[in-house]
XYZ file of C-alpha atoms in Angstrom:
482
model
C -152.883 126.379 -5.882
C -154.628 123.339 -7.549
C -155.217 122.669 -11.170
C -158.975 123.435 -10.775
C -158.536 126.623 -9.547
C -158.954 129.719 -11.853
C -157.998 133.469 -11.662
C -160.808 135.820 -10.549
C -161.340 138.748 -12.406
C -159.754 141.734 -10.769
C -161.589 144.920 -10.655
C -159.671 148.047 -11.456
C -160.291 151.611 -9.743
C -161.630 154.673 -11.753
C -157.956 156.097 -12.069
C -157.661 158.183 -15.434
C -154.576 158.060 -17.463
C -152.995 160.821 -19.727
C -154.854 159.618 -22.674
C -157.598 161.859 -23.676
C -160.194 159.147 -23.929
C -159.284 156.476 -21.508
C -160.812 152.906 -21.532
C -161.489 152.864 -18.003
C -165.246 152.206 -17.149
C -166.429 155.449 -14.935
C -168.802 153.105 -13.138
C -166.200 150.415 -12.004
C -165.518 152.087 -8.547
C -169.466 152.999 -8.106
C -170.108 149.343 -8.924
C -167.512 148.057 -6.418
C -169.138 150.504 -3.621
C -172.687 149.313 -4.373
C -171.607 145.645 -4.278
C -170.117 146.406 -0.734
C -173.338 147.990 0.176
C -175.107 144.827 -0.885
C -172.758 142.612 1.152
C -173.789 144.610 4.454
C -177.371 144.390 3.446
C -177.236 140.514 3.253
C -174.979 140.406 6.614
C -177.937 142.414 8.241
C -180.283 140.074 6.597
C -178.703 137.156 8.440
C -178.921 138.688 11.537
C -182.529 139.382 11.119
C -183.201 135.789 10.065
C -181.345 134.623 13.207
C -183.125 136.860 15.606
C -186.464 135.620 13.957
C -185.472 132.087 14.485
C -184.699 132.755 17.887
C -188.030 134.486 18.354
C -189.704 131.305 17.028
C -187.787 129.125 19.278
C -189.064 130.977 22.261
C -192.636 130.763 21.029
C -192.224 127.149 20.547
C -190.596 126.579 23.735
C -193.558 128.593 25.328
C -195.757 125.909 24.049
C -193.562 122.910 24.712
C -193.164 124.042 28.481
C -197.054 124.077 28.420
C -196.737 120.381 27.776
C -194.269 119.962 30.440
C -196.602 121.669 33.092
C -199.316 119.208 32.070
C -197.240 116.248 33.313
C -197.602 117.623 36.877
C -200.600 119.646 36.747
C -202.863 116.906 38.318
C -202.645 116.217 42.057
C -200.557 113.574 43.272
C -202.109 109.954 43.133
C -202.451 108.651 46.557
C -201.720 112.234 47.595
C -203.005 111.587 50.939
C -199.465 109.950 51.775
C -197.816 113.402 51.457
C -197.990 116.349 53.815
C -200.131 118.886 52.219
C -197.991 121.874 53.746
C -194.995 123.562 52.640
C -191.520 122.128 52.945
C -192.518 118.474 51.792
C -193.063 116.683 48.727
C -196.471 118.198 47.816
C -195.138 121.937 48.416
C -192.076 120.654 46.028
C -194.523 119.744 43.241
C -196.308 123.076 43.779
C -192.966 124.782 43.442
C -192.381 122.972 40.255
C -195.713 123.815 38.778
C -195.131 127.757 39.718
C -191.790 127.485 38.219
C -192.724 125.964 34.914
C -195.615 128.283 34.468
C -193.113 130.997 34.937
C -191.053 129.578 32.065
C -193.935 129.344 30.101
C -194.387 133.173 30.578
C -190.831 133.998 30.319
C -190.538 132.624 26.934
C -193.769 134.042 25.779
C -192.421 137.558 26.897
C -189.106 136.867 25.378
C -190.754 136.145 21.893
C -192.572 139.507 22.217
C -189.824 141.481 23.196
C -187.489 139.976 20.160
C -190.144 140.793 17.712
C -190.953 144.286 19.306
C -187.509 145.555 20.254
C -184.638 143.767 18.676
C -185.835 142.803 14.987
C -187.173 146.558 14.622
C -183.185 147.708 15.185
C -181.973 145.481 12.347
C -184.923 146.256 10.209
C -184.122 150.066 10.304
C -180.669 149.322 9.727
C -181.371 147.122 6.733
C -183.564 149.986 5.320
C -180.533 152.413 5.779
C -178.157 150.101 3.757
C -180.984 149.919 1.129
C -181.164 153.676 0.820
C -177.331 154.243 0.922
C -177.014 151.596 -2.061
C -179.502 153.197 -4.154
C -177.883 156.791 -3.392
C -174.663 155.401 -4.664
C -176.140 153.716 -7.668
C -178.065 156.570 -8.958
C -175.740 159.358 -8.167
C -172.744 157.554 -9.606
C -174.821 156.506 -12.707
C -175.896 159.926 -13.429
C -172.316 161.242 -13.311
C -171.080 158.499 -15.702
C -173.607 159.285 -18.257
C -172.238 162.710 -18.378
C -168.882 161.597 -18.838
C -169.639 158.978 -21.415
C -171.480 161.872 -23.332
C -168.414 164.090 -23.058
C -165.964 161.473 -24.187
C -168.202 160.997 -27.088
C -167.913 164.215 -28.154
C -164.287 164.750 -27.774
C -163.697 161.498 -29.496
C -165.620 162.720 -32.689
C -163.455 165.927 -32.968
C -160.120 164.017 -32.441
C -161.258 161.671 -35.404
C -162.352 164.849 -37.330
C -158.926 166.554 -36.664
C -157.195 163.291 -37.972
C -159.137 163.411 -41.343
C -158.514 166.990 -42.057
C -154.655 166.508 -41.003
C -154.313 163.943 -43.630
C -156.416 166.078 -46.221
C -153.988 168.937 -45.603
C -150.965 167.112 -47.009
C -152.913 165.905 -49.920
C -154.457 169.278 -51.020
C -151.370 171.207 -50.173
C -152.931 173.259 -47.405
C -155.990 174.602 -49.402
C -158.819 174.139 -47.004
C -162.040 175.906 -45.877
C -161.868 177.726 -42.704
C -164.045 175.161 -40.900
C -161.845 172.389 -42.064
C -158.648 174.066 -40.878
C -156.861 171.594 -38.537
C -155.970 174.575 -36.308
C -159.640 175.391 -35.678
C -160.535 171.695 -35.324
C -157.642 170.971 -32.804
C -158.962 174.017 -30.529
C -162.432 172.684 -30.778
C -160.829 169.294 -29.510
C -159.297 170.964 -26.722
C -162.604 172.842 -25.872
C -164.543 169.675 -25.742
C -161.843 167.852 -23.953
C -162.093 170.646 -21.187
C -165.688 169.895 -20.767
C -164.696 166.118 -20.530
C -162.333 166.651 -17.858
C -164.729 168.892 -15.793
C -167.113 166.067 -15.870
C -164.638 163.298 -14.864
C -163.169 165.604 -11.959
C -166.592 166.136 -10.895
C -167.224 162.332 -10.823
C -164.240 161.669 -9.305
C -164.875 164.122 -6.480
C -168.326 162.351 -6.053
C -166.769 158.892 -5.858
C -164.125 160.328 -3.317
C -167.017 161.816 -1.078
C -168.813 158.378 -1.312
C -165.657 156.605 -0.517
C -165.024 159.036 2.412
C -168.735 158.605 3.930
C -168.309 154.738 3.584
C -165.973 154.884 6.595
C -168.551 156.713 8.688
C -171.405 154.864 7.336
C -169.704 151.258 7.946
C -168.941 152.374 11.778
C -172.737 153.258 11.991
C -173.673 149.870 10.729
C -171.382 148.164 13.108
C -172.658 150.233 16.003
C -176.289 149.379 15.353
C -175.429 145.764 14.950
C -173.730 145.828 18.279
C -176.810 147.661 19.581
C -178.987 144.939 18.375
C -176.783 142.088 19.510
C -176.773 143.884 23.163
C -180.635 143.948 22.968
C -180.606 140.363 22.104
C -178.252 139.401 25.012
C -180.450 141.269 27.516
C -183.668 139.594 26.101
C -182.516 136.015 25.119
C -179.686 135.912 27.937
C -181.612 137.313 30.434
C -184.234 134.818 29.708
C -181.773 131.998 30.041
C -180.563 133.345 33.340
C -184.184 133.404 34.639
C -184.698 129.754 33.481
C -181.673 128.889 35.319
C -182.728 130.811 38.333
C -186.086 128.893 38.162
C -184.479 125.463 37.737
C -182.173 126.537 40.639
C -185.298 127.165 42.751
C -186.772 123.981 42.126
C -183.628 122.189 43.160
C -183.578 124.181 46.287
C -186.914 123.204 46.993
C -186.209 119.572 46.797
C -182.929 119.834 48.777
C -184.796 121.608 51.720
C -186.872 118.489 52.123
C -185.645 116.742 55.305
C -185.071 113.167 54.779
C -187.539 112.159 57.593
C -190.037 114.927 57.106
C -192.543 112.925 55.069
C -192.067 109.855 57.235
C -192.715 111.779 60.516
C -195.935 113.386 59.096
C -197.093 110.179 57.747
C -196.813 108.581 61.265
C -198.373 111.196 62.906
C -201.351 110.842 60.573
C -201.608 107.061 60.018
C -200.007 106.086 63.379
C -202.926 104.193 64.428
C -202.825 102.008 61.199
C -199.262 101.475 61.468
C -197.513 98.389 63.531
C -196.510 99.498 66.980
C -192.831 98.405 67.291
C -193.140 98.648 71.428
C -195.959 96.015 71.134
C -194.875 92.420 71.977
C -194.745 90.176 68.959
C -197.821 87.657 68.598
C -197.354 84.321 70.046
C -199.174 81.219 68.891
C -199.681 80.058 72.522
C -201.483 83.486 73.400
C -203.999 82.999 70.481
C -207.426 81.759 70.803
C -209.710 80.431 68.175
C -213.252 79.022 67.814
C -213.493 75.320 69.342
C -210.028 75.522 70.647
C -210.810 74.059 73.909
C -213.602 71.568 72.617
C -213.590 68.220 74.325
C -213.194 66.415 71.171
C -209.501 68.334 70.693
C -208.315 67.118 74.290
C -206.192 64.140 74.427
C -207.191 61.478 76.678
C -203.506 60.665 76.748
C -200.332 61.708 75.156
C -196.577 61.326 75.550
C -193.580 59.577 73.835
C -193.581 55.615 73.613
C -191.093 53.186 72.212
C -192.368 50.856 69.219
C -190.909 47.967 67.511
C -190.521 48.455 63.887
C -193.010 46.368 61.927
C -190.237 45.687 59.250
C -189.039 42.190 60.081
C -185.379 42.913 58.859
C -185.031 45.623 61.426
C -184.481 45.126 65.200
C -184.929 47.629 68.169
C -187.254 50.129 68.838
C -188.149 53.565 67.724
C -189.262 56.376 69.946
C -192.212 58.397 68.733
C -194.889 60.623 70.001
C -198.606 59.006 70.662
C -202.012 60.343 71.247
C -205.134 58.931 72.133
C -207.780 61.024 71.400
C -211.674 61.187 72.045
C -212.447 60.083 68.464
C -211.092 56.650 69.672
C -207.658 56.997 67.631
C -204.303 56.307 68.747
C -202.191 58.370 66.549
C -198.288 58.322 66.089
C -196.338 61.598 65.329
C -192.616 62.123 64.897
C -192.816 64.538 67.888
C -195.001 66.839 69.553
C -193.914 70.102 67.619
C -196.875 71.670 65.676
C -194.784 74.483 64.321
C -191.964 73.139 61.864
C -193.850 70.731 59.924
C -197.757 70.188 59.428
C -198.622 67.183 61.967
C -199.889 64.617 60.118
C -200.171 61.028 61.715
C -197.721 58.352 60.340
C -199.890 55.922 61.947
C -203.564 55.937 63.087
C -205.453 52.921 64.782
C -209.103 53.049 65.294
C -209.287 51.555 68.759
C -212.849 50.104 68.804
C -211.717 47.666 65.879
C -208.430 46.837 67.540
C -207.376 44.077 69.876
C -205.471 45.412 72.801
C -203.625 43.182 75.223
C -202.931 43.913 79.147
C -199.495 45.394 80.020
C -196.702 43.213 80.888
C -194.511 45.466 83.033
C -193.846 48.332 80.713
C -195.044 46.640 77.664
C -198.235 46.241 75.994
C -199.509 45.210 72.475
C -202.211 46.363 70.068
C -203.250 44.592 67.019
C -205.240 46.549 64.528
C -205.163 48.274 60.940
C -203.566 51.220 60.186
C -205.962 53.885 58.677
C -203.715 56.872 58.153
C -203.619 56.366 54.455
C -200.119 56.617 54.427
C -197.614 54.484 52.058
C -196.622 52.045 54.754
C -200.444 51.727 55.861
C -201.252 50.159 52.380
C -198.225 47.897 52.788
C -198.681 46.586 56.175
C -202.280 46.076 56.506
C -203.318 44.575 59.982
C -200.395 44.094 62.202
C -199.564 43.682 66.040
C -197.656 46.498 67.400
C -195.555 46.281 70.385
C -195.005 49.328 72.642
C -192.942 49.846 75.594
C -193.379 52.984 77.852
C -190.869 54.383 80.361
C -192.287 52.796 83.370
C -194.948 50.088 84.413
C -197.291 52.652 85.938
C -197.292 54.625 82.818
C -197.927 51.595 80.781
C -200.852 51.066 82.814
C -202.066 54.526 82.375
C -201.779 54.045 78.714
C -203.677 50.927 78.785
C -206.526 52.348 80.851
C -206.715 55.235 78.461
C -206.870 53.014 75.609
C -209.369 50.650 77.014
C -211.653 53.570 77.848
C -211.534 54.997 74.316
C -212.001 51.249 72.940
C -215.242 50.953 75.139
C -214.042 47.526 76.745
C -216.096 46.318 79.759
C -214.459 42.950 80.700
C -211.186 42.299 82.780
C -207.787 42.622 80.735
C -205.035 39.963 80.918
C -201.867 39.349 79.002
C -202.461 38.358 75.274
C -199.892 35.514 75.613
C -200.126 33.940 79.254
C -197.121 32.237 80.893
C -197.057 28.475 81.731
C -197.861 27.740 85.248
C -194.772 26.604 87.296
C -194.653 23.651 89.693
C -195.237 25.920 92.898
C -198.674 26.920 91.610
C -198.399 30.519 91.531
C -201.275 32.811 91.151
C -201.306 33.170 87.393
C -204.749 33.800 85.668
C -206.016 31.003 83.875
C -207.784 30.972 80.311
C -211.355 29.678 80.018
C -210.800 27.202 77.489
C -214.646 26.980 76.595
C -214.335 30.739 75.844
C -211.184 30.057 73.865
C -212.966 27.531 71.874
C -215.771 29.662 71.095
C -213.437 32.342 70.009
C -210.306 30.674 68.361
C -209.132 33.685 66.987
C -210.278 37.304 68.107
C -209.732 40.525 66.219
C -211.145 43.169 68.383
C -211.526 43.648 72.126
C -208.938 42.982 75.125
C -207.427 39.571 75.314
C -206.824 37.503 78.472
C -208.886 36.478 81.443
C -211.525 33.921 82.260
C -213.920 35.689 79.957
C -213.251 37.725 76.843
C -216.051 40.036 75.835
C -216.112 41.739 72.572
C -215.744 45.564 72.726
C -218.785 47.581 72.388
C -219.022 51.101 71.148
C -219.197 53.683 73.785
C -222.880 54.941 73.998
C -223.229 58.480 74.060
C -225.358 57.986 77.289
C -222.477 56.176 79.111
C -220.105 58.443 80.879
C -216.552 57.828 80.961
C -216.592 57.334 84.628
C -219.144 54.561 84.355
C -216.491 52.848 82.291
C -213.873 52.960 84.626
C -215.894 51.747 87.353
C -217.173 48.657 85.545
C -213.480 48.050 84.773
C -212.582 48.160 88.115
C -215.483 46.035 89.716
C -214.575 43.298 87.136
C -210.869 43.257 88.424
C -212.252 43.129 91.991
C -214.308 40.083 91.291
C -211.448 38.321 89.345
C -209.161 38.862 92.333
C -211.755 37.449 94.616
C -212.368 34.261 92.513
C -208.580 33.808 92.314
C -208.136 33.882 96.162
C -210.914 31.193 96.616
């Protein structure tokens, strides 16, 4: 034992010794039994508090489950996407609402049952213990008072006997009849007999009370077991019911086939979904306004080789060129419209350019790049040297460019070759016209006469331009032959 512990007082039982007036308190056993009943009363009170707390818990659960129900009480948002029949998500949530409402009702019923069935059992037992405690306390108290009274009378006569026995020695035996120790001694025995009778009666009462405690406590245990059985049936049954309700919700969710909602959705909204059997869209198959307008059709397009404008580089570079009805010669990297946004890397406005007649598969164009690219700002006006795949193709490009530029006169080489000794048929340049136009910036160079290009009038058709160019060429041939 630790040094802080102290010895508890030990209660002694009501066991009478051989002394006439024992020092034992006649209420000691009764007090012990009363204290035991008090302990039982408190134990039953604990159970009452427990059941009362469980009752309040179920009442609170009923209100809390009402809050739970509110979370799913409203219809599903965008609920049209779900099948409204049983077996789907909408049916699953309806199952949850029904089962949650059942939990609310179950907890409310459990609270009422505990209050009306289980608690009264313990309350009645509490009253029984209280009555038993009163019976023990009052019955034993009455017998203890009688014993105390008899003991006091006996004690007085014993003291009187002592006084007169002492006087007997001093008086030499001369005493009155009432003071005779013999008479007094018999009176002590008489009163002691009455005391013993009261003590034995009190003892028998305590024995009867003790014997009844065995039966009474068995009754208390039995009633407590009955109350706990009722609590288990009510609260435990409610717990099992809650478990069953949750199991039912789980089953409702597990019974939904994985493709149930999707199949229903496809059946309802299939006309708004993408048909997997439909062929994918193709840019070539699409149409849009002004797709085939005359201004969008190239006069000629294809790949050409062009000598770089960079004087430090040599060779030619292949690119994709287009002559448009807007009178532009555009250069692109390639003819792919899909990978990159097709922005011209070079744009020459043909009416403002000087165009030379083709020499074999080569021809030149001198003009200003108007594409607004970085290179166009550095280069300014420059002469571009083109090379087609063949002389015939170069002629096609030249004709298309001449039509777009609006030229009407014959075309010659920009830099004619010197006449040889044999006097071959080479076109001669009119020196008068050359003197008049020392440096030509626009039009088509070469020939006896060089006329400045004029803008194509809207009233002049493309066929007229071609005819005029053809007639000019025929006249030139006739003059040369003469």
